[in-house]
Amino acid sequence: MPSDRAPDSLVSAWQEQPTSGFRPVPADFAKKIRRDVRASRWGFWIFLALFAVMAIWAGANLLAEADPLRRVGHVLAILSVVFFIGQILVLRRRVRAVRFDILRTTSPSLAAARAYLVTRRAFHRGRWLWWRIIVIFPVVPILGYGTLRNEPDAIPRFLWGVMVPWVALIVFAVSIVQRGAARAYERLLRELDDIERHSPIERFMASHEQWKERQGD
């Protein structure tokens, strides 16, 4: 005969669940997220300084350049730097929405940790990544061809001296650096999924469903 009393496991899970909608992550996972947030903040300023130097260099070369094709290359270089900075500023604005919860609270919430990781993963793959490649890729070929196009033996030197290293660098940046970062955030998201599955409220819901099934027998 089924009992109307909830099982001890259900009562225990109920007592352990958070009293509000705030659901914190464990301390060790919180350390990983905070370390990444702090590193990304330093990375923002480092990349901003690097892109500023690149923009100044491209602007100075544009003013000094007489060749029309190479001037186009320098203009594309400036536009690509501006595009990169724009992407980083958008990323910073999206991360800022959850950064306070991650850095200043006793323990970040599951929702804040997930929002941060999803945003960072998106930056390193998909449309964010491929737009960066589309914008930056033509710069080096145009500058290299602008330099060598008037020389009779320039094509082999252009292909092996400019295009092969440039394509290899792009492949390395995409497959190792960017995809590697995306996979790292994907691993953290899977770890967060495991944490969420084993949180008290999830265990309560699972126990509640099992209890209802037993009541129906």
Coordinates of N, CA and C in Angstrom, one line a residue, residues 42-188:
W42 N 42.9 41.4 -18.1 CA 44.2 41.8 -18.5 C 44.4 41.6 -20.0
G43 N 43.9 40.5 -20.6 CA 44.0 40.3 -22.0 C 43.3 41.4 -22.8
F44 N 42.2 41.9 -22.4 CA 41.6 43.0 -23.1 C 42.5 44.2 -23.2
W45 N 43.1 44.6 -22.2 CA 44.0 45.8 -22.3 C 45.3 45.5 -23.1
I46 N 45.8 44.3 -23.0 CA 47.0 44.0 -23.8 C 46.6 44.0 -25.3
F47 N 45.5 43.4 -25.7 CA 45.1 43.3 -27.1 C 44.8 44.7 -27.6
L48 N 44.1 45.5 -26.7 CA 43.8 46.9 -27.1 C 45.0 47.7 -27.4
A49 N 46.1 47.5 -26.6 CA 47.3 48.3 -26.8 C 48.0 47.7 -28.1
L50 N 48.0 46.4 -28.3 CA 48.6 45.8 -29.5 C 47.9 46.3 -30.8
F51 N 46.5 46.4 -30.7 CA 45.8 46.8 -31.9 C 46.0 48.3 -32.2
A52 N 46.2 49.1 -31.1 CA 46.4 50.5 -31.2 C 47.7 50.7 -32.0
V53 N 48.8 49.9 -31.6 CA 50.1 50.0 -32.3 C 49.9 49.6 -33.7
M54 N 49.2 48.6 -34.0 CA 49.0 48.1 -35.4 C 48.3 49.2 -36.2
A55 N 47.3 49.8 -35.6 CA 46.5 50.9 -36.3 C 47.4 52.1 -36.7
I56 N 48.3 52.5 -35.7 CA 49.2 53.6 -35.9 C 50.2 53.2 -37.0
W57 N 50.7 52.0 -37.0 CA 51.7 51.5 -38.0 C 51.1 51.5 -39.4
A58 N 49.8 51.0 -39.5 CA 49.2 51.0 -40.8 C 48.8 52.4 -41.3
G59 N 48.4 53.3 -40.4 CA 48.1 54.6 -40.7 C 49.4 55.4 -41.2
A60 N 50.5 55.2 -40.5 CA 51.8 55.8 -41.0 C 52.2 55.3 -42.3
N61 N 52.1 54.0 -42.6 CA 52.4 53.4 -43.9 C 51.5 53.9 -45.0
L62 N 50.2 54.1 -44.6 CA 49.3 54.6 -45.6 C 49.6 56.0 -46.1
L63 N 50.0 56.8 -45.1 CA 50.4 58.2 -45.5 C 51.7 58.2 -46.3
A64 N 52.6 57.3 -46.0 CA 53.9 57.3 -46.8 C 53.9 56.5 -48.1
E65 N 52.8 55.7 -48.3 CA 52.8 54.8 -49.4 C 52.3 55.6 -50.7
A66 N 53.0 55.3 -51.8 CA 52.6 55.9 -53.1 C 51.9 54.9 -54.0
D67 N 52.2 53.6 -53.8 CA 51.6 52.6 -54.6 C 50.1 52.4 -54.3
P68 N 49.2 52.5 -55.3 CA 47.7 52.4 -55.0 C 47.3 51.1 -54.4
L69 N 47.9 50.0 -54.9 CA 47.5 48.7 -54.4 C 47.9 48.5 -53.0
R70 N 49.1 48.9 -52.6 CA 49.5 48.8 -51.3 C 48.8 49.7 -50.3
R71 N 48.3 50.9 -50.9 CA 47.5 51.7 -50.1 C 46.2 51.1 -49.7
V72 N 45.6 50.3 -50.7 CA 44.4 49.5 -50.4 C 44.7 48.5 -49.2
G73 N 45.9 47.9 -49.3 CA 46.2 46.9 -48.2 C 46.3 47.6 -46.9
H74 N 46.9 48.8 -46.8 CA 47.0 49.5 -45.5 C 45.6 49.9 -45.0
V75 N 44.7 50.3 -45.9 CA 43.4 50.7 -45.5 C 42.6 49.4 -45.0
L76 N 42.8 48.3 -45.6 CA 42.2 47.1 -45.1 C 42.8 46.7 -43.7
A77 N 44.1 46.9 -43.6 CA 44.7 46.6 -42.3 C 44.0 47.5 -41.2
I78 N 43.8 48.8 -41.5 CA 43.2 49.7 -40.5 C 41.8 49.2 -40.2
L79 N 41.0 48.9 -41.2 CA 39.6 48.4 -41.1 C 39.6 47.1 -40.3
S80 N 40.5 46.2 -40.5 CA 40.5 45.0 -39.8 C 40.8 45.2 -38.3
V81 N 41.7 46.1 -38.0 CA 42.0 46.4 -36.6 C 40.8 47.0 -35.9
V82 N 40.1 48.0 -36.6 CA 38.9 48.6 -36.0 C 37.9 47.5 -35.8
F83 N 37.7 46.5 -36.7 CA 36.8 45.5 -36.6 C 37.1 44.6 -35.4
F84 N 38.4 44.3 -35.2 CA 38.8 43.5 -34.1 C 38.5 44.2 -32.8
I85 N 38.8 45.5 -32.7 CA 38.6 46.2 -31.5 C 37.1 46.3 -31.2
G86 N 36.3 46.4 -32.2 CA 34.8 46.4 -32.1 C 34.3 45.1 -31.5
Q87 N 34.8 44.0 -32.0 CA 34.4 42.7 -31.4 C 34.8 42.5 -30.0
I88 N 36.0 43.0 -29.6 CA 36.5 42.9 -28.2 C 35.6 43.8 -27.3
L89 N 35.3 45.0 -27.8 CA 34.4 45.8 -27.0 C 33.0 45.2 -26.8
V90 N 32.5 44.6 -27.8 CA 31.2 43.9 -27.7 C 31.3 42.8 -26.6
L91 N 32.4 42.0 -26.8 CA 32.6 40.9 -25.8 C 32.7 41.4 -24.4
R92 N 33.5 42.5 -24.2 CA 33.6 43.1 -22.9 C 32.3 43.6 -22.3
R93 N 31.5 44.2 -23.2 CA 30.2 44.7 -22.7 C 29.3 43.5 -22.3
R94 N 29.3 42.4 -23.0 CA 28.5 41.2 -22.6 C 29.0 40.6 -21.4
V95 N 30.3 40.5 -21.2 CA 30.9 39.9 -20.0 C 30.7 40.7 -18.8
R96 N 30.7 42.1 -19.0 CA 30.5 43.0 -17.8 C 29.2 42.8 -17.1
A97 N 28.2 42.3 -17.8 CA 26.9 42.1 -17.2 C 26.9 41.0 -16.1
V98 N 27.8 40.1 -16.2 CA 27.9 39.0 -15.2 C 29.2 39.0 -14.4
R99 N 30.1 40.0 -14.7 CA 31.4 40.0 -14.1 C 31.3 40.3 -12.6
F100 N 30.4 41.2 -12.2 CA 30.2 41.6 -10.8 C 29.8 40.4 -10.0
D101 N 28.8 39.6 -10.5 CA 28.4 38.4 -9.8 C 29.5 37.4 -9.6
I102 N 30.4 37.3 -10.6 CA 31.4 36.3 -10.5 C 32.6 36.8 -9.6
L103 N 32.9 38.0 -9.6 CA 34.1 38.5 -8.9 C 33.8 39.0 -7.5
R104 N 32.6 39.6 -7.3 CA 32.3 40.3 -6.0 C 31.4 39.6 -5.1
T105 N 30.7 38.6 -5.5 CA 29.8 37.8 -4.6 C 30.6 36.7 -4.0
T106 N 30.1 36.2 -2.9 CA 30.8 35.1 -2.1 C 31.0 33.9 -3.1
S107 N 29.9 33.5 -3.8 CA 30.0 32.4 -4.8 C 29.2 32.8 -6.0
P108 N 29.7 32.7 -7.2 CA 28.9 33.0 -8.4 C 27.7 32.1 -8.6
S109 N 26.7 32.6 -9.2 CA 25.5 31.7 -9.4 C 25.8 30.9 -10.7
L110 N 25.0 29.8 -10.7 CA 25.1 28.9 -11.9 C 24.7 29.7 -13.2
A111 N 23.7 30.6 -13.1 CA 23.3 31.3 -14.3 C 24.4 32.3 -14.7
A112 N 25.1 33.0 -13.8 CA 26.1 33.9 -14.2 C 27.3 33.1 -14.8
A113 N 27.7 32.0 -14.2 CA 28.8 31.2 -14.7 C 28.5 30.7 -16.1
R114 N 27.3 30.2 -16.3 CA 26.9 29.7 -17.6 C 26.9 30.9 -18.7
A115 N 26.3 32.0 -18.3 CA 26.3 33.1 -19.3 C 27.7 33.6 -19.7
Y116 N 28.6 33.6 -18.7 CA 30.0 34.0 -19.0 C 30.6 33.0 -19.9
L117 N 30.5 31.7 -19.6 CA 31.2 30.7 -20.4 C 30.6 30.6 -21.8
V118 N 29.3 30.7 -22.0 CA 28.7 30.7 -23.3 C 29.2 31.9 -24.2
T119 N 29.3 33.0 -23.5 CA 29.7 34.2 -24.3 C 31.2 34.1 -24.7
R120 N 32.0 33.6 -23.8 CA 33.4 33.4 -24.2 C 33.6 32.3 -25.3
R121 N 32.8 31.2 -25.2 CA 32.9 30.2 -26.2 C 32.5 30.7 -27.6
A122 N 31.5 31.5 -27.6 CA 31.0 32.1 -28.9 C 32.0 33.0 -29.5
F123 N 32.8 33.7 -28.7 CA 33.8 34.6 -29.3 C 34.9 33.8 -30.0
H124 N 35.2 32.6 -29.7 CA 36.3 31.8 -30.3 C 35.8 30.8 -31.3
R125 N 34.5 30.9 -31.7 CA 34.1 30.0 -32.8 C 32.9 30.6 -33.5
G126 N 32.5 29.9 -34.6 CA 31.3 30.4 -35.3 C 31.5 31.7 -36.0
R127 N 30.4 32.5 -36.1 CA 30.4 33.7 -36.9 C 31.5 34.7 -36.3
W128 N 31.6 34.8 -35.0 CA 32.6 35.7 -34.5 C 34.0 35.4 -35.1
L129 N 34.4 34.2 -35.1 CA 35.7 33.8 -35.6 C 35.8 34.0 -37.1
W130 N 34.8 33.5 -37.8 CA 35.0 33.6 -39.3 C 34.9 35.0 -39.8
W131 N 34.2 35.9 -39.2 CA 34.3 37.3 -39.6 C 35.7 37.9 -39.4
R132 N 36.3 37.5 -38.3 CA 37.7 38.0 -38.1 C 38.6 37.5 -39.2
I133 N 38.5 36.2 -39.6 CA 39.3 35.6 -40.7 C 39.0 36.3 -42.0
I134 N 37.7 36.5 -42.3 CA 37.4 37.2 -43.6 C 38.0 38.6 -43.7
V135 N 38.0 39.3 -42.6 CA 38.4 40.7 -42.6 C 40.0 40.8 -42.7
I136 N 40.7 39.9 -41.9 CA 42.1 40.0 -41.9 C 42.8 39.3 -43.0
F137 N 42.2 38.3 -43.6 CA 43.0 37.5 -44.6 C 43.5 38.2 -45.8
P138 N 42.7 39.1 -46.4 CA 43.2 39.8 -47.6 C 44.4 40.7 -47.4
V139 N 44.7 41.2 -46.2 CA 45.6 42.2 -46.0 C 47.0 41.9 -46.4
V140 N 47.5 40.7 -46.0 CA 48.9 40.3 -46.3 C 49.1 40.0 -47.8
P141 N 48.2 39.2 -48.4 CA 48.3 39.0 -49.9 C 48.3 40.3 -50.7
I142 N 47.5 41.3 -50.3 CA 47.4 42.5 -51.1 C 48.7 43.3 -50.9
L143 N 49.2 43.4 -49.7 CA 50.5 44.1 -49.5 C 51.6 43.4 -50.2
G144 N 51.7 42.0 -50.1 CA 52.8 41.3 -50.7 C 52.7 41.4 -52.2
Y145 N 51.6 41.2 -52.8 CA 51.5 41.3 -54.2 C 51.8 42.7 -54.7
G146 N 51.4 43.7 -53.9 CA 51.7 45.1 -54.3 C 53.2 45.4 -54.4
T147 N 53.9 44.7 -53.6 CA 55.4 44.8 -53.6 C 56.0 44.1 -54.7
L148 N 55.5 42.9 -55.1 CA 56.2 42.0 -56.0 C 55.7 42.0 -57.4
R149 N 54.5 42.6 -57.6 CA 53.8 42.4 -58.9 C 54.6 42.9 -60.1
N150 N 55.5 43.9 -60.0 CA 56.2 44.4 -61.1 C 57.5 43.6 -61.4
E151 N 57.8 42.6 -60.6 CA 59.0 41.8 -60.9 C 58.6 40.6 -61.7
P152 N 59.4 40.2 -62.7 CA 59.1 39.1 -63.6 C 59.0 37.8 -62.9
D153 N 59.9 37.6 -61.9 CA 59.9 36.3 -61.2 C 59.2 36.3 -59.9
A154 N 58.2 37.2 -59.7 CA 57.7 37.5 -58.4 C 56.7 36.4 -58.0
I155 N 56.0 35.7 -58.9 CA 54.9 34.8 -58.5 C 55.3 33.7 -57.6
P156 N 56.4 32.9 -58.0 CA 56.8 31.9 -57.0 C 57.2 32.4 -55.7
R157 N 58.0 33.6 -55.7 CA 58.4 34.1 -54.4 C 57.2 34.6 -53.6
F158 N 56.2 35.1 -54.3 CA 55.0 35.6 -53.6 C 54.2 34.4 -53.0
L159 N 54.1 33.3 -53.8 CA 53.4 32.2 -53.2 C 54.1 31.5 -52.1
W160 N 55.4 31.3 -52.2 CA 56.1 30.6 -51.2 C 56.6 31.5 -50.0
G161 N 56.9 32.7 -50.4 CA 57.4 33.6 -49.3 C 56.3 34.4 -48.6
V162 N 55.1 34.5 -49.2 CA 54.0 35.3 -48.5 C 52.8 34.4 -48.2
M163 N 52.3 33.8 -49.3 CA 51.0 33.1 -49.1 C 51.1 31.8 -48.2
V164 N 52.1 31.0 -48.5 CA 52.2 29.8 -47.7 C 52.3 30.1 -46.2
P165 N 53.3 30.9 -45.8 CA 53.4 31.2 -44.4 C 52.1 31.9 -43.8
W166 N 51.5 32.8 -44.6 CA 50.3 33.4 -44.1 C 49.1 32.4 -43.9
V167 N 48.9 31.5 -44.9 CA 47.9 30.5 -44.7 C 48.2 29.6 -43.5
A168 N 49.4 29.2 -43.4 CA 49.8 28.4 -42.2 C 49.5 29.1 -40.9
L169 N 49.8 30.4 -40.9 CA 49.5 31.1 -39.6 C 48.0 31.2 -39.3
I170 N 47.2 31.4 -40.4 CA 45.8 31.5 -40.2 C 45.3 30.1 -39.7
V171 N 45.7 29.0 -40.3 CA 45.3 27.7 -39.9 C 45.7 27.4 -38.5
F172 N 46.9 27.8 -38.1 CA 47.3 27.6 -36.7 C 46.4 28.4 -35.8
A173 N 46.2 29.7 -36.1 CA 45.3 30.6 -35.3 C 43.9 30.0 -35.1
V174 N 43.4 29.4 -36.2 CA 42.0 28.9 -36.1 C 41.9 27.6 -35.4
S175 N 42.8 26.6 -35.8 CA 42.6 25.3 -35.3 C 43.2 25.1 -34.0
I176 N 44.3 25.8 -33.6 CA 45.0 25.6 -32.4 C 44.6 26.6 -31.3
V177 N 44.7 27.9 -31.7 CA 44.4 28.9 -30.7 C 43.0 29.1 -30.4
Q178 N 42.2 29.5 -31.5 CA 40.8 29.8 -31.3 C 40.0 28.6 -31.0
R179 N 40.1 27.5 -31.8 CA 39.3 26.3 -31.5 C 39.8 25.7 -30.1
G180 N 41.1 25.8 -29.8 CA 41.5 25.3 -28.5 C 40.8 26.1 -27.3
A181 N 40.7 27.4 -27.5 CA 40.0 28.2 -26.4 C 38.6 27.8 -26.4
A182 N 37.9 27.6 -27.5 CA 36.5 27.2 -27.6 C 36.3 25.9 -26.9
R183 N 37.2 24.9 -27.1 CA 37.1 23.6 -26.5 C 37.3 23.7 -25.0
A184 N 38.2 24.6 -24.5 CA 38.4 24.8 -23.1 C 37.1 25.3 -22.4
Y185 N 36.4 26.2 -23.1 CA 35.2 26.7 -22.5 C 34.1 25.7 -22.6
E186 N 34.1 24.9 -23.6 CA 33.1 23.8 -23.8 C 33.3 22.8 -22.6
R187 N 34.6 22.5 -22.3 CA 34.8 21.5 -21.2 C 34.3 22.1 -19.9
L188 N 34.5 23.4 -19.6 CA 33.9 24.0 -18.4 C 32.4 24.0 -18.4

